[in-house]
PDB file of C-alpha atoms in Angstrom:
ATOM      1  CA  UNK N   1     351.360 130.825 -35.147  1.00 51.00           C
ATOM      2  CA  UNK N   2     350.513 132.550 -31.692  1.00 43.00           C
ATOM      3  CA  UNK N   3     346.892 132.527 -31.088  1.00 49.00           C
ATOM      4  CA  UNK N   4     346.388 135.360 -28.708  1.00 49.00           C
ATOM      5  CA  UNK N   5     343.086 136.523 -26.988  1.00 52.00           C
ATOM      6  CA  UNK N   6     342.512 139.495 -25.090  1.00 53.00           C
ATOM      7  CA  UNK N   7     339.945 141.501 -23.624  1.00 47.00           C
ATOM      8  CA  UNK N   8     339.476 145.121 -25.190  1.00 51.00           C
ATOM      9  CA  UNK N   9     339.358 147.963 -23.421  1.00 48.00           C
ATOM     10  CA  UNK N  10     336.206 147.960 -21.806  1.00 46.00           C
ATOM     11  CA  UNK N  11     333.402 150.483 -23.189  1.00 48.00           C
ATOM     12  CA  UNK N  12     330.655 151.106 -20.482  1.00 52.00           C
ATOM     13  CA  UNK N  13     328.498 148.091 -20.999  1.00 53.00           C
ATOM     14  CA  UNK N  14     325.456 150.334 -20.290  1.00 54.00           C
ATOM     15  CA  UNK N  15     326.001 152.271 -23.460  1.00 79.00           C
ATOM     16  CA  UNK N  16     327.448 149.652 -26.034  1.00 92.00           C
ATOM     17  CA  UNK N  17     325.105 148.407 -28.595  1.00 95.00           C
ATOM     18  CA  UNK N  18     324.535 144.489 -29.051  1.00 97.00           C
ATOM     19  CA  UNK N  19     324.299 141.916 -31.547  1.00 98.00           C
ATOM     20  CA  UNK N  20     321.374 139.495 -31.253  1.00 98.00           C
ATOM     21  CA  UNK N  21     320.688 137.535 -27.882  1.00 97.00           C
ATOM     22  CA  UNK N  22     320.711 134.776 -29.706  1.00 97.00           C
ATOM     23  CA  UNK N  23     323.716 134.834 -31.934  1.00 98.00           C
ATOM     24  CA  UNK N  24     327.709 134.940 -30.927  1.00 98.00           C
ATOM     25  CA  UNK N  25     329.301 136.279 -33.546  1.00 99.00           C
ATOM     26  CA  UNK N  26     332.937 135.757 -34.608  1.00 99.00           C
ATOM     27  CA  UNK N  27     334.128 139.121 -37.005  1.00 99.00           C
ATOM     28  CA  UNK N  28     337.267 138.825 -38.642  1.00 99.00           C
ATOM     29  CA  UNK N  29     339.186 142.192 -40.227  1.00 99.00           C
ATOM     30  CA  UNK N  30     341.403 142.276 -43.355  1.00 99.00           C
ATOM     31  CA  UNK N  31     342.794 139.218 -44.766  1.00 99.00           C
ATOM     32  CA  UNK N  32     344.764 139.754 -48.062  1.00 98.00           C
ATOM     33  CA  UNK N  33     346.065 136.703 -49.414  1.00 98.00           C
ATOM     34  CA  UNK N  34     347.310 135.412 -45.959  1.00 98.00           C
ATOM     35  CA  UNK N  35     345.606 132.115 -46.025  1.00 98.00           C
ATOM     36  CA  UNK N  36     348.158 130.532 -42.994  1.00 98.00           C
ATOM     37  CA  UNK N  37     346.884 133.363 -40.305  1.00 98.00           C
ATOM     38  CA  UNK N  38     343.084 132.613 -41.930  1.00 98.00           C
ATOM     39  CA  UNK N  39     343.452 128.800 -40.748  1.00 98.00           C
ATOM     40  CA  UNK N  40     345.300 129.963 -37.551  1.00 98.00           C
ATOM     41  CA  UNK N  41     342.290 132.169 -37.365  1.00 98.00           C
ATOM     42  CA  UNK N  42     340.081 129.604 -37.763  1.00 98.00           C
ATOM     43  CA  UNK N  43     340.809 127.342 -35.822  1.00 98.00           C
ATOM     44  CA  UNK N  44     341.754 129.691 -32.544  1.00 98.00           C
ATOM     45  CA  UNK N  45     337.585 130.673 -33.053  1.00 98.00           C
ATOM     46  CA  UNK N  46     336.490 127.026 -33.266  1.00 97.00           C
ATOM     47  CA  UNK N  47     338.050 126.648 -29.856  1.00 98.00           C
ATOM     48  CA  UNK N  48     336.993 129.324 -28.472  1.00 98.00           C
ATOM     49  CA  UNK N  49     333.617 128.988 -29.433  1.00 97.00           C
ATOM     50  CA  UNK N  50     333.610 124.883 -27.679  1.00 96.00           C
ATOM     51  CA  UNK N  51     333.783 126.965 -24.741  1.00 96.00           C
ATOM     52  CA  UNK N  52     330.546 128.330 -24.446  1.00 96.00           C
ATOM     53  CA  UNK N  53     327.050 126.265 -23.755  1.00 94.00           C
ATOM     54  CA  UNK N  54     324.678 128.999 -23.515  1.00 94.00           C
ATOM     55  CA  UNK N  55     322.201 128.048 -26.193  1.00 95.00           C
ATOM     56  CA  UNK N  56     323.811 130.845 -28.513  1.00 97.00           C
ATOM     57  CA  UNK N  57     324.688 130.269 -32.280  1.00 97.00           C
ATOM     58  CA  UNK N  58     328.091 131.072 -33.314  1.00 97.00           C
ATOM     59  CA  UNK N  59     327.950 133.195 -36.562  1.00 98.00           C
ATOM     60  CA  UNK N  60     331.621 134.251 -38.806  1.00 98.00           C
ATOM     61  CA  UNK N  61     331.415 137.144 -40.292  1.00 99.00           C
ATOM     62  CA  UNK N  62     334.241 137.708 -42.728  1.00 99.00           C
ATOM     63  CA  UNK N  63     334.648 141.411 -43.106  1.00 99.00           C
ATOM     64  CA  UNK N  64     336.040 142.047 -46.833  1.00 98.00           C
ATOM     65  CA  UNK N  65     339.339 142.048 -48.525  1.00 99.00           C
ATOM     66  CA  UNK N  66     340.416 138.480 -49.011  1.00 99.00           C
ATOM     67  CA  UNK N  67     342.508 139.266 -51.920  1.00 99.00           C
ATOM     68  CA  UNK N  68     345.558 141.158 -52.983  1.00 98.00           C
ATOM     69  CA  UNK N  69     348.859 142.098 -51.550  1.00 96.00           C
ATOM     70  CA  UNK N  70     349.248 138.653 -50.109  1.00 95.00           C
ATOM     71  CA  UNK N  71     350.658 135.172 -51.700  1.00 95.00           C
ATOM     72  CA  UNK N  72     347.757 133.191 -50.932  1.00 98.00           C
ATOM     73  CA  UNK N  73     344.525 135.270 -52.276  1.00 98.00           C
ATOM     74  CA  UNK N  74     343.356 131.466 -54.518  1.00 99.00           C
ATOM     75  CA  UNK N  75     343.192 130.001 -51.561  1.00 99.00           C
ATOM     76  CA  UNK N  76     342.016 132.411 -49.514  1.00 99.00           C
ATOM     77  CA  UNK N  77     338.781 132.722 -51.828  1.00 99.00           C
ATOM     78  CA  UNK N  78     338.299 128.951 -52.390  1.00 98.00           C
ATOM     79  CA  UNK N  79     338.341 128.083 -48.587  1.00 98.00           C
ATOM     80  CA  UNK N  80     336.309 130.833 -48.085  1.00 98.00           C
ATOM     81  CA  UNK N  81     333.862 129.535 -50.602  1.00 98.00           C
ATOM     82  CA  UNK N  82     333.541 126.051 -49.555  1.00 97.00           C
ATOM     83  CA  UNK N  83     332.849 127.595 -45.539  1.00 96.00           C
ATOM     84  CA  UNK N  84     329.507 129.354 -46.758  1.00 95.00           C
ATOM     85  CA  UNK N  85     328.194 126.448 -48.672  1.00 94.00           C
ATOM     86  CA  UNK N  86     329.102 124.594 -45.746  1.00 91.00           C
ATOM     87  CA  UNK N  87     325.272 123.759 -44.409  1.00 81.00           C
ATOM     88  CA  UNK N  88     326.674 123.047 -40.942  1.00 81.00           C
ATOM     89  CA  UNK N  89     327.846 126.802 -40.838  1.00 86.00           C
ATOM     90  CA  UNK N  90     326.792 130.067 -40.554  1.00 95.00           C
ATOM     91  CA  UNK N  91     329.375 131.841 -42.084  1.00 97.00           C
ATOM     92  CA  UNK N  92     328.921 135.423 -44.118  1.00 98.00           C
ATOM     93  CA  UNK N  93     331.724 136.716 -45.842  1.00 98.00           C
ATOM     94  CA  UNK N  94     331.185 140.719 -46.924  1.00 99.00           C
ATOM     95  CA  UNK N  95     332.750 142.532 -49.764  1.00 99.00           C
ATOM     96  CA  UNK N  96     335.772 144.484 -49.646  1.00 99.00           C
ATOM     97  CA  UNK N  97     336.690 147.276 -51.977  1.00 98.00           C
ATOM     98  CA  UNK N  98     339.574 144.762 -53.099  1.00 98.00           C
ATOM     99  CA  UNK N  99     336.836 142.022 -54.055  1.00 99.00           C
ATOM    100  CA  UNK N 100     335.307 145.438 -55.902  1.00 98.00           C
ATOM    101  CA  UNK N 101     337.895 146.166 -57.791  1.00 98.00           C
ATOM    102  CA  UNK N 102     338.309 142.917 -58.955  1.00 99.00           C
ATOM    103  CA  UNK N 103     335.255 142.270 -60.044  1.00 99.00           C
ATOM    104  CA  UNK N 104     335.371 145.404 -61.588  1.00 98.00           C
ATOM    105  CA  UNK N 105     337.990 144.109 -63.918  1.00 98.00           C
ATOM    106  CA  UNK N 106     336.374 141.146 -65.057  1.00 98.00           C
ATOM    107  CA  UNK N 107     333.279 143.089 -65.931  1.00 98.00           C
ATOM    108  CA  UNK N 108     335.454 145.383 -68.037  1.00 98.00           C
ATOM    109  CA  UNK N 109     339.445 144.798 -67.838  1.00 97.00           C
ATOM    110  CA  UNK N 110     339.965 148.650 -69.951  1.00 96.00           C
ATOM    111  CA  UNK N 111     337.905 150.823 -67.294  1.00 95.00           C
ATOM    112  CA  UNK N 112     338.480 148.083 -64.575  1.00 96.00           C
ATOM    113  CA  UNK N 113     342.450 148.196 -65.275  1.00 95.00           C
ATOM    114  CA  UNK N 114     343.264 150.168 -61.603  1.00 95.00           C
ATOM    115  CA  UNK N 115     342.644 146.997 -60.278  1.00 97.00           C
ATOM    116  CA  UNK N 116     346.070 145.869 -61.554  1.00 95.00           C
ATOM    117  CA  UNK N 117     347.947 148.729 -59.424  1.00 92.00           C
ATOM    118  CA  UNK N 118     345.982 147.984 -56.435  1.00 91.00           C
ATOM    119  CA  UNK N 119     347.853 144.565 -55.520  1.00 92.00           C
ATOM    120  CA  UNK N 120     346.202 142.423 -58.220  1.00 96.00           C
ATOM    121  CA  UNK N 121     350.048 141.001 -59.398  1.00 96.00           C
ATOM    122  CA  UNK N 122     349.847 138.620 -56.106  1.00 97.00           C
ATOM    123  CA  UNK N 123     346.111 137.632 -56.762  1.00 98.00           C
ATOM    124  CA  UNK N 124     346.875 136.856 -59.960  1.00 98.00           C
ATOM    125  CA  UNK N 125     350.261 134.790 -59.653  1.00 98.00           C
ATOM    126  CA  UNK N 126     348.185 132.677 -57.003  1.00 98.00           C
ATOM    127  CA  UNK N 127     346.495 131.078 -59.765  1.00 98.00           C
ATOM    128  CA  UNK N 128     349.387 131.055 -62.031  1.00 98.00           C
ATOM    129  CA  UNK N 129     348.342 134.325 -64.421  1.00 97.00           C
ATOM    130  CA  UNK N 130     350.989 137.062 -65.169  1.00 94.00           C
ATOM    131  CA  UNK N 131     350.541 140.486 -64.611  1.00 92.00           C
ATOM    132  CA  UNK N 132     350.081 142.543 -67.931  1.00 89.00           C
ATOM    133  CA  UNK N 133     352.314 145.311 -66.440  1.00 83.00           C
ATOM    134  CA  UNK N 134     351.576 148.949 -67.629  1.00 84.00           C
ATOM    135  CA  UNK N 135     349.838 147.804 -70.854  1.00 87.00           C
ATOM    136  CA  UNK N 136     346.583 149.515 -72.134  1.00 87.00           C
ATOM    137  CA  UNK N 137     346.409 147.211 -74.800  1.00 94.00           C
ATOM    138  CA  UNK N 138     342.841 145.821 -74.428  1.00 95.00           C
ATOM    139  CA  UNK N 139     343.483 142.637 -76.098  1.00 96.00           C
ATOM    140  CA  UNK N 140     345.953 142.009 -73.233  1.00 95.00           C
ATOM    141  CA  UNK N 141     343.646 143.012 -70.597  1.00 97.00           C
ATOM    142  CA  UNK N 142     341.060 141.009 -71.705  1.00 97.00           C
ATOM    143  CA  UNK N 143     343.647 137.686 -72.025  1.00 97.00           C
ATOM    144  CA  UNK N 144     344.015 138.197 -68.470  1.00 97.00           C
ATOM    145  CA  UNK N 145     340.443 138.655 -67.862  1.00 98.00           C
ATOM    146  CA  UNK N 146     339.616 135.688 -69.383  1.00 98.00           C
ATOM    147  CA  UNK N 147     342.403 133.756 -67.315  1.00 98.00           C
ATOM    148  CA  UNK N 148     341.421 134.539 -64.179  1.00 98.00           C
ATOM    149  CA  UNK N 149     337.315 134.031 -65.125  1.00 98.00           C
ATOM    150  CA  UNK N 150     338.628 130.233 -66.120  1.00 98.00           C
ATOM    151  CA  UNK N 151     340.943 130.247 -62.860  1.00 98.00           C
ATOM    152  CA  UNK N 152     338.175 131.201 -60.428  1.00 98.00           C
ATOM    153  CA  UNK N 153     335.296 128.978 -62.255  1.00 97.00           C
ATOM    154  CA  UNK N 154     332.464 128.353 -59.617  1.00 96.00           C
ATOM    155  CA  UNK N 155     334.688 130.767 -56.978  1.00 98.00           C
ATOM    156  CA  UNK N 156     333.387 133.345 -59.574  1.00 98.00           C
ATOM    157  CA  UNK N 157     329.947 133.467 -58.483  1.00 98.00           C
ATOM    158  CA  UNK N 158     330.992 133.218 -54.584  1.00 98.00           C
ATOM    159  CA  UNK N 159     332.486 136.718 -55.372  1.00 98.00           C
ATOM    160  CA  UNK N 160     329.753 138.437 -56.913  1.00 98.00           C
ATOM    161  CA  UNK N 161     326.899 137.343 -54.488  1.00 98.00           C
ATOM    162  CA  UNK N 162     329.205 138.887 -51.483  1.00 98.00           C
ATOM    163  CA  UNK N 163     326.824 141.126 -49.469  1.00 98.00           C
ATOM    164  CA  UNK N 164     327.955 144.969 -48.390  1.00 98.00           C
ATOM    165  CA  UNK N 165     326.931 144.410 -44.808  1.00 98.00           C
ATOM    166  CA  UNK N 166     324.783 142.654 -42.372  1.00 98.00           C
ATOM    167  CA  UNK N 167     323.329 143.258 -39.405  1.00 98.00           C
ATOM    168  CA  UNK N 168     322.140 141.497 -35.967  1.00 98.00           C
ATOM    169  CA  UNK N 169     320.670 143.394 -33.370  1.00 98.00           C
ATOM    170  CA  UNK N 170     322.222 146.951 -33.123  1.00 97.00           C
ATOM    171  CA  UNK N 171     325.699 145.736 -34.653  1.00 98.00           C
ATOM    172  CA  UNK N 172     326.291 146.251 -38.284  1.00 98.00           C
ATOM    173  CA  UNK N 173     329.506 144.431 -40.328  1.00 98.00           C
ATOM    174  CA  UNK N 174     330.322 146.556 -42.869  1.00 98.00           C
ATOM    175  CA  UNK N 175     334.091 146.487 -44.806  1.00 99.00           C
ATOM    176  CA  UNK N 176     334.659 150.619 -44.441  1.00 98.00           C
ATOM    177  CA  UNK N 177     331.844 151.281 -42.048  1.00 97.00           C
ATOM    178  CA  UNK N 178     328.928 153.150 -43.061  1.00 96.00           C
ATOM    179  CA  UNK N 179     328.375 156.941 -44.096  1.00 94.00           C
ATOM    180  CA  UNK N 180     327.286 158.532 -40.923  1.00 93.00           C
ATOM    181  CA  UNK N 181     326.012 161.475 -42.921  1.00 89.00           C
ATOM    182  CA  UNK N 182     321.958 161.187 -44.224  1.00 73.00           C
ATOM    183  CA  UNK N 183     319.813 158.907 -44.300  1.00 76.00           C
ATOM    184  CA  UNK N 184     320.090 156.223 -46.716  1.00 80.00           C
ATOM    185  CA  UNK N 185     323.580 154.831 -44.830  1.00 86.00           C
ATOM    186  CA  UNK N 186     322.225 151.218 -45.883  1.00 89.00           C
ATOM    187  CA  UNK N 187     322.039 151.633 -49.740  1.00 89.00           C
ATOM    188  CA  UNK N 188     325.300 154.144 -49.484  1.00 94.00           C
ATOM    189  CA  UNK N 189     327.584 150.965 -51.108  1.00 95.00           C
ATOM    190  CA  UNK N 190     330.720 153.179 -52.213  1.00 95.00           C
ATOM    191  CA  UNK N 191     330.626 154.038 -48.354  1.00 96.00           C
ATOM    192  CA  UNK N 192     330.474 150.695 -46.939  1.00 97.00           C
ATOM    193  CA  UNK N 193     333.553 149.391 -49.558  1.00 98.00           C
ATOM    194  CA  UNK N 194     335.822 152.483 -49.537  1.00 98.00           C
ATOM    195  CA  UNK N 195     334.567 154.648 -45.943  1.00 96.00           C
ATOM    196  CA  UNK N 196     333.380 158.040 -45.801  1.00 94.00           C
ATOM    197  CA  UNK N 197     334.116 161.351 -44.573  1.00 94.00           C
ATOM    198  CA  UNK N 198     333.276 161.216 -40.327  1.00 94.00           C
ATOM    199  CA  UNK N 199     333.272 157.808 -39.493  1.00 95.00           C
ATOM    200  CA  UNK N 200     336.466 157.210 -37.750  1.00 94.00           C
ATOM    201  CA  UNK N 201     334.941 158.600 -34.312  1.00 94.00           C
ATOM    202  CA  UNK N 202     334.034 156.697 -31.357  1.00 93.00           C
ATOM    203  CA  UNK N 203     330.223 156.695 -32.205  1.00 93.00           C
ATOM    204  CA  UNK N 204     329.765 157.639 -35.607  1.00 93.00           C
ATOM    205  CA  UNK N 205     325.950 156.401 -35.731  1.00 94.00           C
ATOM    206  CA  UNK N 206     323.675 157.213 -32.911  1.00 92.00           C
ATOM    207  CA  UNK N 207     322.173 153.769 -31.543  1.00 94.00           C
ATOM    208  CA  UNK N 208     324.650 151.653 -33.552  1.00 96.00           C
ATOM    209  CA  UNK N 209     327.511 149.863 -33.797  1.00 98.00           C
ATOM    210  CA  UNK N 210     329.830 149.289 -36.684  1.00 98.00           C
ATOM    211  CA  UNK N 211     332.521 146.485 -36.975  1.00 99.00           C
ATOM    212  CA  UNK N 212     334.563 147.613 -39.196  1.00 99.00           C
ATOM    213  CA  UNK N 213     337.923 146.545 -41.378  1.00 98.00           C
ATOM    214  CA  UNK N 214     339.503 148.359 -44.012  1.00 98.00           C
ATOM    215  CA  UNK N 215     341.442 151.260 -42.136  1.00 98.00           C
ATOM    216  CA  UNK N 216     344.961 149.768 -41.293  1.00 97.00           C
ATOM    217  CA  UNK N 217     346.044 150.439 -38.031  1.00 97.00           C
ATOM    218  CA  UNK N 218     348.727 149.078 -35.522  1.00 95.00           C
ATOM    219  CA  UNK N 219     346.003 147.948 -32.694  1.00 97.00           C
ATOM    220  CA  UNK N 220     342.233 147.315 -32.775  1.00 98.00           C
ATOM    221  CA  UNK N 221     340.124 150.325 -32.161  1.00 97.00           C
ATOM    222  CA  UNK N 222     337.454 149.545 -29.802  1.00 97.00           C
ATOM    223  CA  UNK N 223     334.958 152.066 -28.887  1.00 96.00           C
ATOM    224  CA  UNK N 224     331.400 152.170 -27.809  1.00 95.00           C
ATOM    225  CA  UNK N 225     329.783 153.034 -31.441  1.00 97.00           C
ATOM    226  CA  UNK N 226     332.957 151.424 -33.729  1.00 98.00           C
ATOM    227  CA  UNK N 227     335.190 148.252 -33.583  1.00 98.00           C
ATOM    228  CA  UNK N 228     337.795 148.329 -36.207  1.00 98.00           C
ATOM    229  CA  UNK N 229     339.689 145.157 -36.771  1.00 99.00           C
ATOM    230  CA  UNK N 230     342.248 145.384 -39.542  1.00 98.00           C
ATOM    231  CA  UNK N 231     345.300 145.313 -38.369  1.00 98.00           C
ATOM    232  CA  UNK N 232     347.427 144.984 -41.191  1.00 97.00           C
ATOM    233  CA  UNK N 233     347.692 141.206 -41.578  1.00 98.00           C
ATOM    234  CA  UNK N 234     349.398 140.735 -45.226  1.00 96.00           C
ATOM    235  CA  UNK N 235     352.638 143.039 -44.053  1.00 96.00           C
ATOM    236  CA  UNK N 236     352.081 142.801 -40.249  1.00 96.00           C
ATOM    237  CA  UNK N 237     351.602 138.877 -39.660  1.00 97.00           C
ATOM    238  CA  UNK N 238     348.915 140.231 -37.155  1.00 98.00           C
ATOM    239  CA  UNK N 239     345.332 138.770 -37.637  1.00 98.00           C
ATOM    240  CA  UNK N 240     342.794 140.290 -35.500  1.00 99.00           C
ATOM    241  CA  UNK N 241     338.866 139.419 -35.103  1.00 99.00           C
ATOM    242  CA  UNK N 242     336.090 139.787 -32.594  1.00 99.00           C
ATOM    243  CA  UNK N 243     334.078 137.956 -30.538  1.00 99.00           C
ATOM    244  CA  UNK N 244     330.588 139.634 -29.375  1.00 98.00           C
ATOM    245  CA  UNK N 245     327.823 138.118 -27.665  1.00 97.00           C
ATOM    246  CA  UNK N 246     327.295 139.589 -23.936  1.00 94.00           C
ATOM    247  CA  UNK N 247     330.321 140.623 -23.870  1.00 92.00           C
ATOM    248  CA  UNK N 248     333.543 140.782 -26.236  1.00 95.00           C
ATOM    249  CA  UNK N 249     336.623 139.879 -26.691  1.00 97.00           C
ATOM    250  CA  UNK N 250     339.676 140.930 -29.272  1.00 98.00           C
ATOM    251  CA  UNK N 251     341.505 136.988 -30.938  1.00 98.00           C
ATOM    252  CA  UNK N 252     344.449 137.690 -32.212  1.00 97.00           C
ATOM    253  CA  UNK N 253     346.600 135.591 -34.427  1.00 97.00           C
ATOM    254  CA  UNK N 254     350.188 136.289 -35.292  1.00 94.00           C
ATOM    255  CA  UNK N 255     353.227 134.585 -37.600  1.00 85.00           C
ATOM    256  CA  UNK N 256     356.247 134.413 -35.549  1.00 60.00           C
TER     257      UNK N 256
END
């Protein structure tokens, strides 16, 4: 591993948004079953954080999309789990349209079945389950169902209490971002899981800013209004998260 941090390019300071004076928050884009770059991660922001002694807390905000794709997603979820019961952190981990999806399944395998073309074969072979395959069959579906409900147990619950976003100062964490179009952006959940039409500008929200995963891209996109961090970890080896307090910073951890 190659811990790696960088300064982004700089957005007039003037103009930028801010999380909470009293907060230094720690966002960190797409994981996908790579649990080696999320304890690379990990421990690259503990360090950096031992830096500071400005009377700030240091918040982690996990942005979504722990699971799938990746070898590791079991782990992923139960580390995860045990850092936001952990009562000496202050850790929130969001919901990605992956952890959707999922859920989705267990609720009802026959109408949840996409899930199972969406990367669920890796998720599921981390806790020892097949993958049904093309099968409709709904007595299949649901024997899978039921595996995985057994496999996750307590992890279960961790999953469906996942927020859609959260917010300090004028920065909001949201998986996809938020629909920039109306009113009622907050309660607009499809939006913050799976994006929307006109977000994917430099300032999407007046008087906002959104840090952002989902939307795979080679390098970070850092702008005044948007900070997207997904950079493609679980086929890349490239984990990339955020540090914002007075300033910011881009952390990058790679697999060489």
């Amino acid at each position: 591993m190659s811990p790696t941090p960088h300064a982004p390019a700089e957005p007039d300071a003037r103009d930028v948004p801010g999380v909470d004076p009293r907060e230094r928050i720690y966002a960190v884009g797409d994981l996908h079953g790579r649990h080696d770059l999320l304890l690379a991660m990990l421990a690259r922001i503990e360090a950096d954080a031992a830096r500071f002694d400005d009377g700030r807390q240091t918040r982690l905000v996990m942005l979504g999309d722990y699971v799938d794709r990746g070898d590791d997603s079991a782990r992923v979820i139960e580390t995860l789990a045990e850092l936001s019961a952990a009562r000496d952190r202050n850790v929130d981990c969001l919901m990605g349209n992956h952890e959707a999806a999922m859920l989705a399944f267990l609720a009802d395998p026959v109408h949840g079945r996409a899930w199972l073309d969406f990367g669920a074969a890796q998720t599921l072979a981390s806790f020892g389950i097949g993958c049904p395959g093309e099968t409709d069959d709904p007595a299949a579906l649901g024997g899978v169902r039921d595996a995985l409900v057994t496999a996750l147990g307590t992890r279960l619950g961790f999953l469906q209490a996942l927020p859609s976003h959260i917010r300090s100062g004028d920065v909001v964490f949201a998986h996809a971002g938020l629909n920039p179009a109306g009113t009622a952006r907050f309660s607009d959940a499809h939006a913050m899981l799976w994006g929307a039409p006109g977000f994917l500008v430099p300032r999407p929200i007046p008087g906002l800013r959104v840090v952002h995963g989902h939307y795979d891209r080679p390098e970070p996109e850092v702008h005044p209004g948007r900070v997207g961090i997904d950079t493609g970890a679980y086929h890349t080896g490239r984990l990339t998260a955020v540090r914002l307090d007075a300033g910011e910073a881009l952390i990058t951890v790679n697999t060489l």
